[in-house]
Short mmCIF file of N, CA and C and ligand atoms in Angstrom, two decimals:
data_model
loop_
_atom_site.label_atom_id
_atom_site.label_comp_id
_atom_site.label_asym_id
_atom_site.label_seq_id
_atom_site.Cartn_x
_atom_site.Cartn_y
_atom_site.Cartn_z
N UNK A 1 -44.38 212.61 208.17
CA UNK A 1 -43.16 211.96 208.65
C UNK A 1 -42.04 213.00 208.72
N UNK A 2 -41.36 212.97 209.80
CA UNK A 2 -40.44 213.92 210.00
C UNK A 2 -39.26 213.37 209.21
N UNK A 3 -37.94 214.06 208.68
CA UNK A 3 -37.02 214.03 207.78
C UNK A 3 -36.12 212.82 208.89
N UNK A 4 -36.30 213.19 210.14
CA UNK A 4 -35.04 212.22 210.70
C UNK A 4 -35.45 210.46 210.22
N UNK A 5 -36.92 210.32 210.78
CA UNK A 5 -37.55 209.27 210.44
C UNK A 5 -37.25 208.97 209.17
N UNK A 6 -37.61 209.65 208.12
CA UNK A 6 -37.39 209.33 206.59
C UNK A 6 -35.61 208.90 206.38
N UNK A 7 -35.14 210.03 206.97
CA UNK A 7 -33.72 209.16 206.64
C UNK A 7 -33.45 208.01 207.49
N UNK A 8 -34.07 207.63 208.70
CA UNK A 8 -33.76 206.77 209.46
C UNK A 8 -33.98 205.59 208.42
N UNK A 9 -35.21 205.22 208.07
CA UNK A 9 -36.19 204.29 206.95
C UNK A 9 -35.35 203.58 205.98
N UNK A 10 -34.96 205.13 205.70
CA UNK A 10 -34.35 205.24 204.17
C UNK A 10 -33.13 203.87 204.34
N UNK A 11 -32.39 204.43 205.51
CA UNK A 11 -31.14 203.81 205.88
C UNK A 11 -31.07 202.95 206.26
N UNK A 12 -32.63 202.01 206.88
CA UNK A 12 -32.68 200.85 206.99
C UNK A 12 -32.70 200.20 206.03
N UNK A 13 -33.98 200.52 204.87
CA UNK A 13 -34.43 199.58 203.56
C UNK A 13 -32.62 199.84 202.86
N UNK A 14 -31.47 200.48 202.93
CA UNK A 14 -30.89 200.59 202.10
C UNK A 14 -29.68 199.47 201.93
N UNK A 15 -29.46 199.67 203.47
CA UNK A 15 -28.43 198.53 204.29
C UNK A 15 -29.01 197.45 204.18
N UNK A 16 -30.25 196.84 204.19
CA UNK A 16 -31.07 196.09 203.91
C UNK A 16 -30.30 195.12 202.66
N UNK A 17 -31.36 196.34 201.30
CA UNK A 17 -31.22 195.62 200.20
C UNK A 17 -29.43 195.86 199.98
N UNK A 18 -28.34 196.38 200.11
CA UNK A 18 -27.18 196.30 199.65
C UNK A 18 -26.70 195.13 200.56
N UNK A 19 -27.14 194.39 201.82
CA UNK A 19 -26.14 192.93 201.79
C UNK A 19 -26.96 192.15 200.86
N UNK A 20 -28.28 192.27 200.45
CA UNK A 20 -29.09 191.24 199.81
C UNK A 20 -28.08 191.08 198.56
N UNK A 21 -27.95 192.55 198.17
CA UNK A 21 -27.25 192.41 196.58
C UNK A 21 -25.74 192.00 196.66
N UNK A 22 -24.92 192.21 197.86
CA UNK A 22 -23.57 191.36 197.64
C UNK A 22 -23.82 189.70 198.44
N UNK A 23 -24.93 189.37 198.91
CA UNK A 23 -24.98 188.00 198.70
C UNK A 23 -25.43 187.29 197.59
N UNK A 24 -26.46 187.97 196.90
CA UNK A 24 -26.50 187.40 195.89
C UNK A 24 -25.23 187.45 194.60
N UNK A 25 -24.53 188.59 195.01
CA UNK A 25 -23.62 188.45 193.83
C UNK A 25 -22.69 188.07 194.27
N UNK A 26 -22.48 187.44 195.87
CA UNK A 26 -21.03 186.52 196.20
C UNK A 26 -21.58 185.10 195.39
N UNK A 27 -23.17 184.56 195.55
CA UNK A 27 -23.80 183.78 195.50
C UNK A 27 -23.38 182.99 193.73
N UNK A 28 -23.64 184.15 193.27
CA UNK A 28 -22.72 183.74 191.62
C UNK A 28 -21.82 183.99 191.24
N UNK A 29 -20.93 184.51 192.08
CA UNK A 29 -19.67 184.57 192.27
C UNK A 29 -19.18 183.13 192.07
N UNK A 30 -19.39 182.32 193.43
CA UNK A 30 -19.12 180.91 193.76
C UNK A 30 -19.79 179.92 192.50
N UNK A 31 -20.61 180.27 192.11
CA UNK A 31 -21.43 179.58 190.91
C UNK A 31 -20.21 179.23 190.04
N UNK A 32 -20.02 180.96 189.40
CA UNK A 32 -19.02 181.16 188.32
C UNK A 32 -17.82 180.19 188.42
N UNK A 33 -16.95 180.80 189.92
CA UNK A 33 -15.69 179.99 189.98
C UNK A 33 -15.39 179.05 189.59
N UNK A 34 -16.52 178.08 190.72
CA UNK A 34 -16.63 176.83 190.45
C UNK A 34 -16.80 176.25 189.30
N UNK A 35 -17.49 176.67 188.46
CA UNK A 35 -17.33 176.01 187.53
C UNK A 35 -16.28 176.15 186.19
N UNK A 36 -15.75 177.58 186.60
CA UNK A 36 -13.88 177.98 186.16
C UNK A 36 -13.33 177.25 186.47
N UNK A 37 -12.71 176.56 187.86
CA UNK A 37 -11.79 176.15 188.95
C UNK A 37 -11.74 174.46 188.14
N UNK A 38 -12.99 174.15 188.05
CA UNK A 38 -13.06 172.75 187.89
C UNK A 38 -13.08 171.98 187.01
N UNK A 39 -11.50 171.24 186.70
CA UNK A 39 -11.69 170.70 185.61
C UNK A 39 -12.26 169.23 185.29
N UNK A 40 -12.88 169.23 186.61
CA UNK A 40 -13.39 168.00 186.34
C UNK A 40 -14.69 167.96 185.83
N UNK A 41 -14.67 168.94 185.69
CA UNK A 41 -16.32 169.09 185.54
C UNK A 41 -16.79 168.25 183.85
N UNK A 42 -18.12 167.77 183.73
CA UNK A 42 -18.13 166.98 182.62
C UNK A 42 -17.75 165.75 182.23
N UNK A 43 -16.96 165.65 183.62
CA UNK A 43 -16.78 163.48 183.92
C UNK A 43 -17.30 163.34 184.81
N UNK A 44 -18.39 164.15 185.29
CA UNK A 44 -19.15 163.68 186.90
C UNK A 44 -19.73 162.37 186.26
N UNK A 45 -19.99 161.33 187.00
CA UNK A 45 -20.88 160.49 186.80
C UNK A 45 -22.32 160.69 187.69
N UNK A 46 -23.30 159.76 186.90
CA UNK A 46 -24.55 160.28 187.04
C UNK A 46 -25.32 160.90 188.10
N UNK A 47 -24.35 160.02 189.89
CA UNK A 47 -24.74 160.25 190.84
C UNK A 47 -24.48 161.92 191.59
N UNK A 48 -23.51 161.94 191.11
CA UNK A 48 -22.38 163.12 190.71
C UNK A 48 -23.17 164.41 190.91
N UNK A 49 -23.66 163.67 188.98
CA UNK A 49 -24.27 165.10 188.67
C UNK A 49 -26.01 165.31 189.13
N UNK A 50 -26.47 164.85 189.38
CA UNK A 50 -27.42 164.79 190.46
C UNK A 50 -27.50 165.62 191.41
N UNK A 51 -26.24 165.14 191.95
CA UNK A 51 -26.47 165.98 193.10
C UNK A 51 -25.81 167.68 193.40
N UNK A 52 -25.07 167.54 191.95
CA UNK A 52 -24.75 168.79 191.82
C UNK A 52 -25.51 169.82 191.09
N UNK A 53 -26.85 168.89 190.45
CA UNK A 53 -27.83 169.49 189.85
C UNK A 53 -28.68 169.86 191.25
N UNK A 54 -29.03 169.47 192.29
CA UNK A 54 -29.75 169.33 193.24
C UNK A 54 -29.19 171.22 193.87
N UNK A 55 -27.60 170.85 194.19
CA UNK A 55 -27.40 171.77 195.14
C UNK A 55 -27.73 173.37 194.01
N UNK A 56 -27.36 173.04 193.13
CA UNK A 56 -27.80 174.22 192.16
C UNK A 56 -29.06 174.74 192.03
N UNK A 57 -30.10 173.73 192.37
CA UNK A 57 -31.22 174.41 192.21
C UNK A 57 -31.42 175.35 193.49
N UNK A 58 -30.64 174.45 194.45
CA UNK A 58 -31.21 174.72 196.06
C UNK A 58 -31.01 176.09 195.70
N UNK A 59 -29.41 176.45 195.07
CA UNK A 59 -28.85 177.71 194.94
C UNK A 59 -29.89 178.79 194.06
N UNK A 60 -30.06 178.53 193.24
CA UNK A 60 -30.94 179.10 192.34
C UNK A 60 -32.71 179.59 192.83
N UNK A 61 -33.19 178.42 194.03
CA UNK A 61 -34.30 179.03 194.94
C UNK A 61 -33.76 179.70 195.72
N UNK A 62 -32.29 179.67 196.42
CA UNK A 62 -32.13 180.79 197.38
C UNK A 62 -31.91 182.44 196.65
N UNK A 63 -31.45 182.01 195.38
CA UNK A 63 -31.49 183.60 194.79
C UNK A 63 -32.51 184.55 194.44
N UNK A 64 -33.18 183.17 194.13
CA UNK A 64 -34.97 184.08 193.55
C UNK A 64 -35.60 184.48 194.58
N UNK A 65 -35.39 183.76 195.69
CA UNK A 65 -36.14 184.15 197.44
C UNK A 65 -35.40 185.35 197.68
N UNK A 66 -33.87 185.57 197.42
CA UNK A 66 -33.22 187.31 197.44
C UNK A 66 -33.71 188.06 196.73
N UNK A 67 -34.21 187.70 195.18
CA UNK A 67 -34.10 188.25 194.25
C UNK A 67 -35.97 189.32 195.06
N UNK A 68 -36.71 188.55 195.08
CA UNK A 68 -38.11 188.65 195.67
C UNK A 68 -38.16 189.71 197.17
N UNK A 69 -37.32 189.45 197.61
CA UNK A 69 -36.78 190.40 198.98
C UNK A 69 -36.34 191.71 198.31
N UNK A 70 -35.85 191.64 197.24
CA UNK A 70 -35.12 192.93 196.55
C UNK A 70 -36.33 193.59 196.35
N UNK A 71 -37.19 192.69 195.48
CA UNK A 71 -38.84 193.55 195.09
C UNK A 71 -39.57 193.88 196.05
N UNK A 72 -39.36 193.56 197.47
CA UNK A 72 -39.78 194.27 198.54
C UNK A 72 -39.87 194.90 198.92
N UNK A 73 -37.92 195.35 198.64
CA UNK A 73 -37.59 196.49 199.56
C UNK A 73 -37.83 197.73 198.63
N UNK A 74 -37.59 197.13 197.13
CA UNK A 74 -37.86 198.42 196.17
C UNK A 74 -39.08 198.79 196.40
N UNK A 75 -39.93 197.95 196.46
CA UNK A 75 -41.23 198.38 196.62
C UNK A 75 -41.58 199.43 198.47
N UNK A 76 -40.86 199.01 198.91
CA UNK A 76 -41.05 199.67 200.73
C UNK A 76 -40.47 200.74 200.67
N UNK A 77 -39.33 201.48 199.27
CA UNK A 77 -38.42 202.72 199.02
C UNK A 77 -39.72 203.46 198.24
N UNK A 78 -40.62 202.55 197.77
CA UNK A 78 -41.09 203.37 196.78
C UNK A 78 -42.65 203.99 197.73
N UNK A 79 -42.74 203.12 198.73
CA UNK A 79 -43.69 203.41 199.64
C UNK A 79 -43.24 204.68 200.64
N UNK A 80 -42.09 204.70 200.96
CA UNK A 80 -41.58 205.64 201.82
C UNK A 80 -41.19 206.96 200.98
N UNK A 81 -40.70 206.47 199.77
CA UNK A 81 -40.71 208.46 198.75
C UNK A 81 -43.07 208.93 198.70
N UNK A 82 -43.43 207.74 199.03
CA UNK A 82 -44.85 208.33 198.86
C UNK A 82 -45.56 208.62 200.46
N UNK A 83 -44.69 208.59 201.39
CA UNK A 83 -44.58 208.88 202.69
C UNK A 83 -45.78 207.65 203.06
N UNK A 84 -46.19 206.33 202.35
CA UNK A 84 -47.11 205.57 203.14
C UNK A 84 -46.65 204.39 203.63
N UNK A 85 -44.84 204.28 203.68
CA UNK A 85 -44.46 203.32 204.51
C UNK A 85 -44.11 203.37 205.65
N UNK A 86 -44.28 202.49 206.62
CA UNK A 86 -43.68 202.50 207.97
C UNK A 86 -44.95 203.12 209.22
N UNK A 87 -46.06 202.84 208.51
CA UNK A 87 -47.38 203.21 209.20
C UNK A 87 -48.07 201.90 209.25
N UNK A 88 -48.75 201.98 210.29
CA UNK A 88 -49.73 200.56 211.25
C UNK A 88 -50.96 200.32 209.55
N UNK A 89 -50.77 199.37 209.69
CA UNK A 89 -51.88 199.35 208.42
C UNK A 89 -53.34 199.14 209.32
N UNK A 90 -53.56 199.04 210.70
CA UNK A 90 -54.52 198.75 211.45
C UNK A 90 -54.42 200.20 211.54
N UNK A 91 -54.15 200.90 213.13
CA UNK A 91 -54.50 202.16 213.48
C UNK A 91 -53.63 203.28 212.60
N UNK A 92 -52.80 202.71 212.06
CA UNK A 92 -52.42 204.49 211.17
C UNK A 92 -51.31 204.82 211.77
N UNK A 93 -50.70 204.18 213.19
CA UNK A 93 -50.24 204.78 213.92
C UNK A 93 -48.49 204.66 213.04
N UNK A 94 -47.22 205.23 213.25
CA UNK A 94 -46.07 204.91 213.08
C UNK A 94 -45.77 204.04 213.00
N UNK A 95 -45.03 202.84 212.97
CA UNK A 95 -44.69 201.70 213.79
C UNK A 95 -43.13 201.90 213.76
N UNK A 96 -42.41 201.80 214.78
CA UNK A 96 -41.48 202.34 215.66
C UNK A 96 -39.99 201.54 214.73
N UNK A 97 -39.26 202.62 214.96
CA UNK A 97 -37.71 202.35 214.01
C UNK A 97 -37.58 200.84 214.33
N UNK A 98 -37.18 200.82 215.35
CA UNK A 98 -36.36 199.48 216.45
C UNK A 98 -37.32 197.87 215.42
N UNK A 99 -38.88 198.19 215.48
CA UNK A 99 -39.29 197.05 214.73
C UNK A 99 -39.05 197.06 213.34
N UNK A 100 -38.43 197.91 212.74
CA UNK A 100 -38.59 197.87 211.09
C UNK A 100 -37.24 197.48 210.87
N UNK A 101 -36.34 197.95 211.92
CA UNK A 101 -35.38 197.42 211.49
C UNK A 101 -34.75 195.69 211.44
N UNK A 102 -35.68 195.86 213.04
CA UNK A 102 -35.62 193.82 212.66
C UNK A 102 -37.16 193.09 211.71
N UNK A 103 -37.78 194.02 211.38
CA UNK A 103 -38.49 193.53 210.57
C UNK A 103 -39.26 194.35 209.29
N UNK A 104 -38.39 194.96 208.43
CA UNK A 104 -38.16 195.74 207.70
C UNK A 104 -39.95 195.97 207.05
N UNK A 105 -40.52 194.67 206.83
CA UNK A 105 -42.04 194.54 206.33
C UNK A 105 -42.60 194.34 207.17
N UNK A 106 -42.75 195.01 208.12
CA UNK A 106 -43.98 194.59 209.09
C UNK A 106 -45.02 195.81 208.57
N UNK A 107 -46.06 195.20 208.49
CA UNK A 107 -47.18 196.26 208.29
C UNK A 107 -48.24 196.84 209.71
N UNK A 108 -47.88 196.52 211.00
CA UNK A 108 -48.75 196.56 211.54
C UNK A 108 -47.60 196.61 212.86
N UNK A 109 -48.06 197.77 213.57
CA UNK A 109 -47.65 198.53 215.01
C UNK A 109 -47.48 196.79 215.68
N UNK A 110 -46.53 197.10 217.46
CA UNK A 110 -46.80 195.82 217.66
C UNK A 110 -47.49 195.72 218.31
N UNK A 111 -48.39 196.47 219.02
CA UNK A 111 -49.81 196.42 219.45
C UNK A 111 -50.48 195.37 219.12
N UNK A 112 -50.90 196.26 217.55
CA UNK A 112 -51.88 195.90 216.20
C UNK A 112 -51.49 194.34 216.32
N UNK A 113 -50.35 193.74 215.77
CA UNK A 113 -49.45 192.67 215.89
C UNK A 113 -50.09 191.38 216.56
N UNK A 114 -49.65 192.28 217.80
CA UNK A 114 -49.95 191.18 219.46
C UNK A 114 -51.59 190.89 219.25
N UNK A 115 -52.49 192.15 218.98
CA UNK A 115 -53.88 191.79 219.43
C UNK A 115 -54.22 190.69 218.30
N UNK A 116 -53.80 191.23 216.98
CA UNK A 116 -54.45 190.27 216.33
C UNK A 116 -53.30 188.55 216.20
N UNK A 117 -52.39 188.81 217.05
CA UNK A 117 -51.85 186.90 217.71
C UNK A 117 -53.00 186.59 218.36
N UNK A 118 -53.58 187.32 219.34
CA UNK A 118 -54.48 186.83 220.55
C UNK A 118 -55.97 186.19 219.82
N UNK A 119 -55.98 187.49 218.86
CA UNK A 119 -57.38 186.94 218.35
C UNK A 119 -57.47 186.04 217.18
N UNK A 120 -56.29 185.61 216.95
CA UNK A 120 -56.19 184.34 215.65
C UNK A 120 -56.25 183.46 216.58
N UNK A 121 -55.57 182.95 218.30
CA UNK A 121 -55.39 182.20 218.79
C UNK A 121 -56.86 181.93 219.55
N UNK A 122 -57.78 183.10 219.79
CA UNK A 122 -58.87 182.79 220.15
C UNK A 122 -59.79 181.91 219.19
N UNK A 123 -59.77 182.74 218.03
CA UNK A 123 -60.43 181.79 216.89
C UNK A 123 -60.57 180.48 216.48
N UNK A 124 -59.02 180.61 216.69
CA UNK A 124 -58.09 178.81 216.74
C UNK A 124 -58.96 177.97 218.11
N UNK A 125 -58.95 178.84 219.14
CA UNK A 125 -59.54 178.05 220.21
C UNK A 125 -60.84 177.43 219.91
N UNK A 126 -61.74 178.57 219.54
CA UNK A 126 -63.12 178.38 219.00
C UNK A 126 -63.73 176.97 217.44
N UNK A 127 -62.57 177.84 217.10
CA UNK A 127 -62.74 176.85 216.10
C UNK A 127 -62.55 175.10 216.58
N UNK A 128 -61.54 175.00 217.30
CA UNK A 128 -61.11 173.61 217.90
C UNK A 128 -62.47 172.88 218.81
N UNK A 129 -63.03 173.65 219.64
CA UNK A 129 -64.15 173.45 220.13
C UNK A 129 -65.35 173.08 219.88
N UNK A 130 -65.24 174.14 218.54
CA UNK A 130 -66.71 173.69 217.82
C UNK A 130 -66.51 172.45 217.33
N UNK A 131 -65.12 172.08 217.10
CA UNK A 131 -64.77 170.66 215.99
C UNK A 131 -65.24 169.74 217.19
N UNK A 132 -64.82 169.58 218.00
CA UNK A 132 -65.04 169.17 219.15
C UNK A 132 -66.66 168.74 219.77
N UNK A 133 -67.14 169.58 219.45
CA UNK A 133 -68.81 169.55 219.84
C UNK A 133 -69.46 169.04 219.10
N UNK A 134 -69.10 169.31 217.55
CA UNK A 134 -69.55 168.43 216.26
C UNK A 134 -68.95 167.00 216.06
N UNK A 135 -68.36 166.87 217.00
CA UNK A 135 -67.88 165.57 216.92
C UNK A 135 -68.35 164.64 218.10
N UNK A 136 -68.88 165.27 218.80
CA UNK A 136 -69.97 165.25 220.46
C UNK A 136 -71.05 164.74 219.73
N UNK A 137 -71.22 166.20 219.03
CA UNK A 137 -73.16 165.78 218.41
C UNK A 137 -72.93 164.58 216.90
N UNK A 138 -72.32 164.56 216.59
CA UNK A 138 -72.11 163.27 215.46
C UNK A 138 -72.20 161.69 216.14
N UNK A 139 -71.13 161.57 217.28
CA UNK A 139 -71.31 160.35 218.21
C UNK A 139 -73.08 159.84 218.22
N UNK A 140 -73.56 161.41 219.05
CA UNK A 140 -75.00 161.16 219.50
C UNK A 140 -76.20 160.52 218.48
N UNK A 141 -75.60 161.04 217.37
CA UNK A 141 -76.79 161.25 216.21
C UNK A 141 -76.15 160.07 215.44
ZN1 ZN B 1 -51.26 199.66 215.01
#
């Protein structure tokens, strides 16, 4: 991998994980406030708190789904200091800035990508068919 590439990488996974980490820390930011700000808090009634238990969790799966993206990208920094990120896991080949940046984990060129859409969708076809024929020869029998 040439150095421009590596810093290119670098500068994607980096910009990456640093909005992950100021959304998640606007994310408990708003947590915190809110529950500074509010003195009502602790006379919710039951329906109340329900649903403020609800939106909290929602909050709390959206952090761990950041938190999990973080272990991604650490893990895709730690692939790229071992020069084996940002290569086709099919042919070996590069796979090109422009896709990593809108899709930071892609493991596979978009070649690689496309052929194997075609050939899951063939499978899918096959498979539907055969259901199809076994359901032909079941009638018969
Ligand atoms: Zn490929």
């Amino acid at each position: 991998m040439n150095r421009e590439r590596y810093a290119e990488l670098r500068r994607i996974l980096e910009e990456r994980r640093r909005e992950i980490v100021d959304q998640v820390q606007g994310k408990m930011r708003d947590v915190r406030s809110e529950g500074a700000n509010n003195p009502d808090q602790g006379v919710l009634d039951a329906a109340e708190s329900s649903e403020a238990d609800i939106q909290d969790e929602i909050e709390f799966a959206l952090i761990q789904m950041k938190a999990e993206t973080l272990n991604k990208i650490d893990e895709a920094l730690r692939r790229l200091e071992e020069g084996t990120f940002g290569h086709c896991f099919e042919c070996g080949e590069e796979i090109s800035e422009r896709r990593l940046r809108a899709l930071p984990f892609a493991v596979r060129c978009k070649d690689c990508e496309e052929a194997r859409e075609v050939a899951q969708q063939r499978e899918r076809l096959i498979a539907q068919r055969r259901g199809a024929a076994s359901l032909f020869l079941d009638m018969q029998g």
